[in-house]
Coordinates of C-alpha atoms and ligand atoms in Angstrom, one line a residue:
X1 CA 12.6 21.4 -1.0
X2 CA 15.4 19.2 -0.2
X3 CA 19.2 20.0 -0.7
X4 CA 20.9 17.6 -2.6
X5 CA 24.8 17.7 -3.1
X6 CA 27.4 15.4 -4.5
X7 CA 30.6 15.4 -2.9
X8 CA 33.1 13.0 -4.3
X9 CA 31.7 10.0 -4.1
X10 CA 29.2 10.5 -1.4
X11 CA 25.4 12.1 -2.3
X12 CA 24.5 14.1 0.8
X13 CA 20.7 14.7 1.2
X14 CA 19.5 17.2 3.4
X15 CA 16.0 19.1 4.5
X16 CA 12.8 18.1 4.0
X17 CA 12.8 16.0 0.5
X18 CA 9.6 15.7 -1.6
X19 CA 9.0 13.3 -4.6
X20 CA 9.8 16.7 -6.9
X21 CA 13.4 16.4 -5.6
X22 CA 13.9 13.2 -7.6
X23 CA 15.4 14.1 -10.8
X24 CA 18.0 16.2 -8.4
X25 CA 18.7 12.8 -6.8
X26 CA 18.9 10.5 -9.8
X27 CA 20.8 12.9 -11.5
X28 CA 23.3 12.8 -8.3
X29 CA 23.3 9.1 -8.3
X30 CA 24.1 9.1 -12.3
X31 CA 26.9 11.7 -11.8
X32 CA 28.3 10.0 -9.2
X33 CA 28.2 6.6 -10.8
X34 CA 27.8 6.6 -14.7
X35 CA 28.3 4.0 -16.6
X36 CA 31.4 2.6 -14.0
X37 CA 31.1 -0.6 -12.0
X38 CA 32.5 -1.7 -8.4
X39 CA 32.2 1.6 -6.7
X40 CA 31.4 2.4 -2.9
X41 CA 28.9 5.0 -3.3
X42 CA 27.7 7.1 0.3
X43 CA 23.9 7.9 0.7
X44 CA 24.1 10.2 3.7
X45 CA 21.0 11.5 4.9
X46 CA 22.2 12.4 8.2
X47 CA 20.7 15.7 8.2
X48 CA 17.3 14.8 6.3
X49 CA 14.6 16.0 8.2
X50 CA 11.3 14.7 6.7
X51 CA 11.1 12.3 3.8
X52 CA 7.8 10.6 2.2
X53 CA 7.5 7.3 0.9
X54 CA 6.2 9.0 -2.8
X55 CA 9.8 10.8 -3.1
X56 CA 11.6 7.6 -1.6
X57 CA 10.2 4.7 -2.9
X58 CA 11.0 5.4 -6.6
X59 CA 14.9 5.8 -5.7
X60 CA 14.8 2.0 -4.2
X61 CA 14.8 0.6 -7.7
X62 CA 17.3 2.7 -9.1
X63 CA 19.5 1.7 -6.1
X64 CA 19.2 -1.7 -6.4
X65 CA 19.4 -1.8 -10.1
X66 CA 23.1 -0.2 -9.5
X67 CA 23.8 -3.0 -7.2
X68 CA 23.0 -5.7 -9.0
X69 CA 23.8 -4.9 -12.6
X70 CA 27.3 -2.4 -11.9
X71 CA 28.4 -3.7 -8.3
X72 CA 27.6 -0.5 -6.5
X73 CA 27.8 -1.2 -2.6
X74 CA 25.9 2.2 -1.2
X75 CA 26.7 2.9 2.2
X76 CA 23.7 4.4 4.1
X77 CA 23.9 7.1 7.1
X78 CA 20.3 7.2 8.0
X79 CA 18.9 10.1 9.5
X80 CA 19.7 11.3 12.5
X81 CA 16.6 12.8 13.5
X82 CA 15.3 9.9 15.6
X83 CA 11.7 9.4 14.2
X84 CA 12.8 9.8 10.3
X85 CA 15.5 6.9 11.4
X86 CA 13.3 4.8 12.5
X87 CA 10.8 5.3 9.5
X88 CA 14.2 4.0 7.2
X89 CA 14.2 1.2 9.4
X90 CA 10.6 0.1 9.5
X91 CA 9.8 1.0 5.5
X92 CA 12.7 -1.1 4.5
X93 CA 14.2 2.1 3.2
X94 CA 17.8 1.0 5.0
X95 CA 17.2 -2.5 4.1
X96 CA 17.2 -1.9 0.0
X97 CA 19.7 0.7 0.1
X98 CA 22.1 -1.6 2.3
X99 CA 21.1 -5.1 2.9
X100 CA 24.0 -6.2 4.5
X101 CA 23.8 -4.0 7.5
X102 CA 20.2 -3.5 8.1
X103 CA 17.9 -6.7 7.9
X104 CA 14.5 -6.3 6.7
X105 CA 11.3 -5.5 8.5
X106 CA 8.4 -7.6 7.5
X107 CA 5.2 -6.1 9.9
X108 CA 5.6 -2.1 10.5
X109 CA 2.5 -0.6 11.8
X110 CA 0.1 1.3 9.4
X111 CA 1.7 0.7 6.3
X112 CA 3.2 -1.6 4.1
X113 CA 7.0 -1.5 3.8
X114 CA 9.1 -1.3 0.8
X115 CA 8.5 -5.2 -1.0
X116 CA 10.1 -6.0 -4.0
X117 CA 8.2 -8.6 -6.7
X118 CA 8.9 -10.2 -9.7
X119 CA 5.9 -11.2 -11.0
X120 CA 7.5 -14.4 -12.7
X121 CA 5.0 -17.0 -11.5
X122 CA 5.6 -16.6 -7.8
X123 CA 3.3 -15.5 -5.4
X124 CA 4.8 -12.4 -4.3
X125 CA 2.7 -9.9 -6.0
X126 CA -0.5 -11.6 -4.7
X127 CA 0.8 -11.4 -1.2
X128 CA 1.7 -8.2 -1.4
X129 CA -1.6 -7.1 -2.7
X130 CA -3.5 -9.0 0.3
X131 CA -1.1 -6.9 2.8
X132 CA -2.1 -3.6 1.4
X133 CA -6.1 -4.7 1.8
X134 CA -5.9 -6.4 4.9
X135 CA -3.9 -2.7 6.1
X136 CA -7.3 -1.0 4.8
X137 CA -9.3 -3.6 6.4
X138 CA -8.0 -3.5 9.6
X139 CA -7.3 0.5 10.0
X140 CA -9.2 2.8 7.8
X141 CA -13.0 2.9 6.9
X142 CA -14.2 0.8 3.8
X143 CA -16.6 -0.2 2.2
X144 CA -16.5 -3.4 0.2
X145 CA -17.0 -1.7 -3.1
X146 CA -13.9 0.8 -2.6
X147 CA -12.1 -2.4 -1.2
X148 CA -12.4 -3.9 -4.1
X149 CA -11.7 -0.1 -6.7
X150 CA -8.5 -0.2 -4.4
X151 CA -7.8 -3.9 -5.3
X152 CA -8.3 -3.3 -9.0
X153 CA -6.0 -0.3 -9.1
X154 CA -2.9 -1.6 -7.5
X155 CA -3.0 -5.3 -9.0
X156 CA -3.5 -3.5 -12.5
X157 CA -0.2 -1.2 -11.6
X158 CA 1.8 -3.9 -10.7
X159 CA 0.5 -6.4 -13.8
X160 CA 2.2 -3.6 -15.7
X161 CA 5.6 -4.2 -14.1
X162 CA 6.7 -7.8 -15.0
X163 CA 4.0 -7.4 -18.6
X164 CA 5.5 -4.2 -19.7
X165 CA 8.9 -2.9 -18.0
X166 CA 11.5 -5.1 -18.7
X167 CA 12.9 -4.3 -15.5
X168 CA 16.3 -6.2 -14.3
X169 CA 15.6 -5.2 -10.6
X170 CA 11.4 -6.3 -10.9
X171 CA 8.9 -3.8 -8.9
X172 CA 9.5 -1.9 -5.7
X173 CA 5.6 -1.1 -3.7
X174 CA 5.2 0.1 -0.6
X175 CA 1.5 1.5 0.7
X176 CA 0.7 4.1 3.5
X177 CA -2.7 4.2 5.4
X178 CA -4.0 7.7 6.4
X179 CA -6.4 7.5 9.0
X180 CA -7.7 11.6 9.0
X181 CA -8.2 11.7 5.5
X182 CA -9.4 7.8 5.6
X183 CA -7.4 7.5 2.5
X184 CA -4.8 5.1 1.2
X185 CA -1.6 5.5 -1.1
X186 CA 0.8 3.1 -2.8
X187 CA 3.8 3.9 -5.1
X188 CA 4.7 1.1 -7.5
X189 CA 8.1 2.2 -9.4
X190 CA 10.6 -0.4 -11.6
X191 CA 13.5 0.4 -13.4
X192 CA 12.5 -0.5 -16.3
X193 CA 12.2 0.9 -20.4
X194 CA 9.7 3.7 -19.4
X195 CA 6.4 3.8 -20.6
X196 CA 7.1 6.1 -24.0
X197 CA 9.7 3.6 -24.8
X198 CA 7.1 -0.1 -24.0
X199 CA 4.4 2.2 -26.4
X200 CA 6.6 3.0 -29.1
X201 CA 6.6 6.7 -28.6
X202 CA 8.8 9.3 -28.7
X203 CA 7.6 12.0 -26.5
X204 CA 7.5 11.4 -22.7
X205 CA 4.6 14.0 -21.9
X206 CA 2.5 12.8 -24.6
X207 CA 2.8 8.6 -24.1
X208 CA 1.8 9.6 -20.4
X209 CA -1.7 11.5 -21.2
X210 CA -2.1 8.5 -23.5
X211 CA -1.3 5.8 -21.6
X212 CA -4.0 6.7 -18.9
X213 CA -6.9 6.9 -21.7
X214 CA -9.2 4.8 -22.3
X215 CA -8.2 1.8 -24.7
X216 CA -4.6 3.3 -25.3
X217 CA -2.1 0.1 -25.3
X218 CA 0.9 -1.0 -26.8
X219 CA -0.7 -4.5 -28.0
X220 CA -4.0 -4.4 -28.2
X221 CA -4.9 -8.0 -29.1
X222 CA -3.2 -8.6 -25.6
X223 CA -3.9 -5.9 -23.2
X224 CA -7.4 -4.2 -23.2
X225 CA -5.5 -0.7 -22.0
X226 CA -7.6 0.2 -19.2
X227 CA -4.9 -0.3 -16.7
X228 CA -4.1 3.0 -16.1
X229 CA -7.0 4.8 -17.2
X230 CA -9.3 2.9 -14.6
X231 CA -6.5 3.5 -11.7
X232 CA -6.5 7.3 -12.8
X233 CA -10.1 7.6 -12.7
X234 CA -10.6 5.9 -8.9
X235 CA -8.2 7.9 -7.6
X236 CA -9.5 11.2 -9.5
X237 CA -13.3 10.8 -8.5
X238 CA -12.2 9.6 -4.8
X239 CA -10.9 12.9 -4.4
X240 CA -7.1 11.3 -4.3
X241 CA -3.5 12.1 -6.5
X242 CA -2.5 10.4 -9.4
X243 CA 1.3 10.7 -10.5
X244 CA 3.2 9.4 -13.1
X245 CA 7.5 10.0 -13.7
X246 CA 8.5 7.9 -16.6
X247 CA 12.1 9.2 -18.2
X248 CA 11.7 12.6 -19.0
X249 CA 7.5 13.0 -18.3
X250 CA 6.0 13.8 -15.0
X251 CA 1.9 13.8 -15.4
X252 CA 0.2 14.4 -12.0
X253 CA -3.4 15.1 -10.3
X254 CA -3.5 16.6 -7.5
X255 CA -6.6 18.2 -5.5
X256 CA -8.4 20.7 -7.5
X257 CA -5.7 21.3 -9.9
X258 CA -6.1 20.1 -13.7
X259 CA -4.0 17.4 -15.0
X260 CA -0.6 18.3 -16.1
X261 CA 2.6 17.4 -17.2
X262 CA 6.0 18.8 -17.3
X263 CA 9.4 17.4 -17.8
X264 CA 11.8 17.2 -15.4
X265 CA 15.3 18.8 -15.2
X266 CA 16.7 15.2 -15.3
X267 CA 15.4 12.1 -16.2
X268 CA 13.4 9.2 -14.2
X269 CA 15.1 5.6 -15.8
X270 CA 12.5 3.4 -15.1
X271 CA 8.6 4.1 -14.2
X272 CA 6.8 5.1 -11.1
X273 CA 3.6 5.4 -10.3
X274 CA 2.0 7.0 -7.4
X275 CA -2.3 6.7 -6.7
X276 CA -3.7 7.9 -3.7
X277 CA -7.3 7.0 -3.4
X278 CA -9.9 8.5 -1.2
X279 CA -12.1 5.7 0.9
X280 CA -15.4 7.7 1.8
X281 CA -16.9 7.9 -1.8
X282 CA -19.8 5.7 -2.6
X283 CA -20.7 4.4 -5.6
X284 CA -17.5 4.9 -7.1
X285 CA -16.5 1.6 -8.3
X286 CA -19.4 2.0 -10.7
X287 CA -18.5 5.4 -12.5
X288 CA -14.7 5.0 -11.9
X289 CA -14.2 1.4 -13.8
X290 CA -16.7 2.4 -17.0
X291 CA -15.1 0.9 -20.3
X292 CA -16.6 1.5 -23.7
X293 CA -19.5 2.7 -21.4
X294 CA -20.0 -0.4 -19.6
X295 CA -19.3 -0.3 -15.6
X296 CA -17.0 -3.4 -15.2
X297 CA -17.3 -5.3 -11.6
X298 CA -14.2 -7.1 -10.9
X299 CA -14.9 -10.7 -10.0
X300 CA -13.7 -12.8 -7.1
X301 CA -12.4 -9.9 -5.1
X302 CA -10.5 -10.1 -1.6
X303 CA -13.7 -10.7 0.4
X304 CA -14.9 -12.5 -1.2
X305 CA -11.5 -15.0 -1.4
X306 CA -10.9 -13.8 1.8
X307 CA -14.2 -14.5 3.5
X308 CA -17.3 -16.0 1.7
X309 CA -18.6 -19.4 2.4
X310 CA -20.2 -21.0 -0.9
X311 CA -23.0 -20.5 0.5
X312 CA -22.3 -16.6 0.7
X313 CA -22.3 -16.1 4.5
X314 CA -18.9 -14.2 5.6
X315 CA -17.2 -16.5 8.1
X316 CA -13.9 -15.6 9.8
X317 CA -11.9 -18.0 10.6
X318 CA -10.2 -16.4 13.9
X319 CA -7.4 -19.0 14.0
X320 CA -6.0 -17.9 10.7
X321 CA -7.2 -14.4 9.7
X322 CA -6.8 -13.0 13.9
X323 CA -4.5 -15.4 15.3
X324 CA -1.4 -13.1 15.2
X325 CA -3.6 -10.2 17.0
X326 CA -4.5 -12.0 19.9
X327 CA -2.1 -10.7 21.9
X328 CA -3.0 -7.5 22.5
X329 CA -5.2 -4.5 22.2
X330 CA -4.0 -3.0 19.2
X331 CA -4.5 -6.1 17.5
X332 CA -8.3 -6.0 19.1
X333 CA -8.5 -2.7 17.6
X334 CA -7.7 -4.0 14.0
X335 CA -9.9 -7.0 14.1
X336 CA -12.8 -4.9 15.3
X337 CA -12.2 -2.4 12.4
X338 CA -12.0 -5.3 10.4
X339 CA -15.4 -6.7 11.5
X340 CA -17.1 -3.1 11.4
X341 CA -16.1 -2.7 7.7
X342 CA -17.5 -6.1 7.2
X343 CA -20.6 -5.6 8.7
X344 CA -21.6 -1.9 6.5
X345 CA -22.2 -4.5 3.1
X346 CA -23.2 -7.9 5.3
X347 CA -26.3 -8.8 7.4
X348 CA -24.1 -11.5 9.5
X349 CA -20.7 -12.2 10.4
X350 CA -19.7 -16.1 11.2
X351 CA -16.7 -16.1 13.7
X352 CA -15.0 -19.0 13.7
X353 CA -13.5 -20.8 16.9
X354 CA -11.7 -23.8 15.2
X355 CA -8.5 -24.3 16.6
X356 CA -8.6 -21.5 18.6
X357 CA -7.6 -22.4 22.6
X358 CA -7.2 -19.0 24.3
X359 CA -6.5 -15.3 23.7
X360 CA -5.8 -12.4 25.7
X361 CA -8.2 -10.4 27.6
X362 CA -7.6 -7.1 26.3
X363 CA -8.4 -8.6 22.8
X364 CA -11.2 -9.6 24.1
X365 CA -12.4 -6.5 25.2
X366 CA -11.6 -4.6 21.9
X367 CA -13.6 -7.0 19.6
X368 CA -16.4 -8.9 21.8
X369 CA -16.7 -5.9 24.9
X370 CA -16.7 -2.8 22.6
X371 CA -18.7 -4.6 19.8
X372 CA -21.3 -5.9 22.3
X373 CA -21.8 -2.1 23.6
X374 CA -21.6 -0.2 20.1
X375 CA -24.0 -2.2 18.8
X376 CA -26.2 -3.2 21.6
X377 CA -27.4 -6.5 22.4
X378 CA -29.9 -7.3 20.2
X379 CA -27.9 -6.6 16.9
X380 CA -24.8 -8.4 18.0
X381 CA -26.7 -11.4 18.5
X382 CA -28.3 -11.3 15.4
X383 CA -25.5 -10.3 13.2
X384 CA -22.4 -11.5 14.9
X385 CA -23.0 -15.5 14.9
X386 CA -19.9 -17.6 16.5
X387 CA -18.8 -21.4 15.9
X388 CA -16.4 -23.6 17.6
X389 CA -16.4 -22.3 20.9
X390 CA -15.0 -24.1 23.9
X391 CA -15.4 -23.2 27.5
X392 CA -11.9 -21.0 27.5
X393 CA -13.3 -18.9 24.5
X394 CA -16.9 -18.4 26.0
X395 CA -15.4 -17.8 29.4
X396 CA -13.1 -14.9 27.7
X397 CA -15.7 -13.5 25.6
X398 CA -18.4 -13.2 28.1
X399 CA -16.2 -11.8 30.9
X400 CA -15.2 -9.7 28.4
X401 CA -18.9 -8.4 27.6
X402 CA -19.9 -8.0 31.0
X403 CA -16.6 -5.8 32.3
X404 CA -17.1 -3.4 29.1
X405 CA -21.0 -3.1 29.7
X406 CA -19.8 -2.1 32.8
X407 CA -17.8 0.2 32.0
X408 CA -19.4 1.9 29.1
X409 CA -17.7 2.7 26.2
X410 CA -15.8 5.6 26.7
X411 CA -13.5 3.9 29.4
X412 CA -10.0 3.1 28.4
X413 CA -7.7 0.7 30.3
X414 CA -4.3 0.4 29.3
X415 CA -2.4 -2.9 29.1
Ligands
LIG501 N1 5.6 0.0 -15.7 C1 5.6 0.2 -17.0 N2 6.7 0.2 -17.8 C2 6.6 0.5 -19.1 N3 5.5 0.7 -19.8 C3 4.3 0.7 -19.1 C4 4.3 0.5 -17.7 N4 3.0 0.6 -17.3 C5 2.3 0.9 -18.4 N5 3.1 0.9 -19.5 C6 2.6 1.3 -20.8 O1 1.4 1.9 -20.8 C7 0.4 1.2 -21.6 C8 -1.0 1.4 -20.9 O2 -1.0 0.6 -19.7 P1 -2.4 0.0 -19.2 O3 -3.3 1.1 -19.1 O4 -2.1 -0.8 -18.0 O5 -2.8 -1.0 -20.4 P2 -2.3 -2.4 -20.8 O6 -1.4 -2.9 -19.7 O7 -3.6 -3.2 -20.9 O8 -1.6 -2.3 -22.1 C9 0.9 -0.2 -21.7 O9 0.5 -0.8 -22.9 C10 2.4 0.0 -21.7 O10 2.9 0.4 -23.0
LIG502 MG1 -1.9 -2.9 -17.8

């Protein structure tokens, strides 16, 4: 557990902190701050030595909400420890905590920063949404199906934000991909009424088991309430976590364990929600999104928005879906991953040239060498179908097929 201490008015936090040291924290914060306006307020987690984004992420609304409602300027001393600094830097930690000396980062790698949305018409929540799929795409291993129970979840958790918080400060999200457990996890917290509060209830513990079952919602002529009780159920029969901290409930899944909830030594002022969902299951989408008995398919999902062609072929259009991985192998590596998840629910992929003049030669070799040897000749020509191509594209991608055939799959080269 992580040591947290006020000391006039700087909160010093220290160890290893986990998301059940957040009522310590937002009790700090509220000690340190109250009700008072204009304050310089010091976050020092100098010596903080491991930090995950489910116990960090619900602190960046509270944060900001002090900003920009009481004219608190915090004053951050990231870690020291040089890897946990950098992760404040590259989740946007730093950034929301102290916007005028750190500058946000928009493309970390393997995860979705901290982003902040409104929800009021713009198409920031979308955007965000499409950044957390195309991560899953491009690293982990999907099929479209889970894609699209993954899509579901997180768009219904963030719908609740700007329909049912009231939040002054909007929604914070930030996502995580796991590549040994092939699993992904997001955290969407506001700083908003709390869910006992938006349903009318007066008892945090029991608004949470009834907000994630079936049907339960504040309006039903509205809402149909199956926000949270579909998002509980992916991540539950996916093997992943489902956590709630909403004032003063906490209800959380977690492995094996049974669902339970507890209240917390201090409260949460707002509502977070943490879903971890498990990528390998098949046939989930099915028995995970069942209302009144019925399995409910979401229409027009990512791929298909993404991808599809009316007349249903999958067609990637390199210049705007790879373009910004051309440059190296890393970037091969994703649109390869991105092609291979494509490929488990699809006959044929179309790759499209258009506009597309020249890319390296190690991204070559990570999509057209290593895809050309994985799946031997035959099949790539038959399922991997390519438009547009000039005689700088052809030249690349067949060089690129004859060096890896060469060298089988196994050698590396590094550049
Ligand atoms: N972020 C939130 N802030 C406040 N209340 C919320 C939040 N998310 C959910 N709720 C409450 O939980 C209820 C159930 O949510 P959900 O399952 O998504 O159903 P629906 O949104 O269709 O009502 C909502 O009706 C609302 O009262
Ligand atoms: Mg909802």
């Amino acid at each position: 557990m992580g040591t947290i201490e006020r000391k006039g008015n700087s909160i010093l936090v220290r160890d290893r902190v986990f998301p059940d040291d957040l009522p310590k924290l937002g009790a700090a914060l509220h000690g340190a701050i109250g009700h008072e306006e204009d304050l310089k307020i010091g976050l020092d987690f100098s010596e903080c030595k491991a930090l995950f984004q489910s116990a960090m992420l619900p602190v960046i609304p509270l944060v900001v909400r002090y900003r920009e409602v009481q004219r608190i300027t915090f004053v951050l001393k990231p870690p020291v420890d040089r890897e946990l600094g950098r992760l404040f830097l590259n989740t946007n930690w730093a950034h929301h905590i102290d916007p005028g000396n750190h500058p946000p980062n928009r493309y970390p790698r393997g995860k979705v920063p901290a982003l902040r949305f409104h929800g009021d018409g713009d198409d920031g929540q979308e955007a965000i949404l499409e950044r957390v799929l195309e991560l899953i795409l491009g690293t982990l291993d999907t099929s479209r199906d889970m894609l699209k129970a993954v899509e579901w979840s997180l768009g219904e958790i963030m719908d609740n934000v700007p329909v049912h918080a009231e939040s002054p400060v909007g929604g914070f999200v930030q996502a995580t991909a796991y590549t040994e457990s092939n699993s992904v996890e997001f955290v969407v917290a506001d700083a908003g009424i709390g869910i006992a509060a938006s349903m009318g209830h007066d008892d945090d513990r029991a608004a949470l088991r009834d907000a994630i079952t079936e049907g339960v919602t504040r309006d039903s002529e509205r809402n149909a309430g199956n926000g949270l009780f579909g998002s509980y159920q992916v991540a539950v029969l996916s093997g992943g976590e489902f956590e709630i901290r909403s004032n003063r409930g906490v209800l959380r899944r977690a492995g094996t364990d049974d669902l339970r909830t507890w209240s917390p030594r201090a409260p949460y002022l707002g509502t977070s929600v943490r879903c971890k969902i498990g990528l390998d299951e098949s046939g989930l989408l099915e028995r995970a999104l069942r209302f009144k008995g019925k399995p409910h398919d979401p229409p027009r999902d990512f791929v298909e928005r993404e991808f599809e062609s009316n007349s249903g072929l999958l067609v990637m259009k390199m210049a705007d879906t790879a373009s910004a991985h051309f440059g190296s192998r890393k970037g091969g590596r994703h649109i390869r991953r991105v092609v291979e998840n494509l490929l488990r629910d699809h006959p044929v992929i179309v790759f499209d040239f258009r506009g597309v003049g020249v890319f390296t030669s190690s991204f070559a070799d990570e999509v057209f060498g290593r895809l050309f040897v994985s799946m031997g000749p035959r099949a790539f020509m038959t399922r991997i179908r390519m438009r547009n191509v000039d005689r700088t594209v052809e030249g690349l991608i067949d060089r690129a097929i004859v060096q890896r055939t060469r060298l089988g799959s196994h050698e590396t080269d590094q550049d």
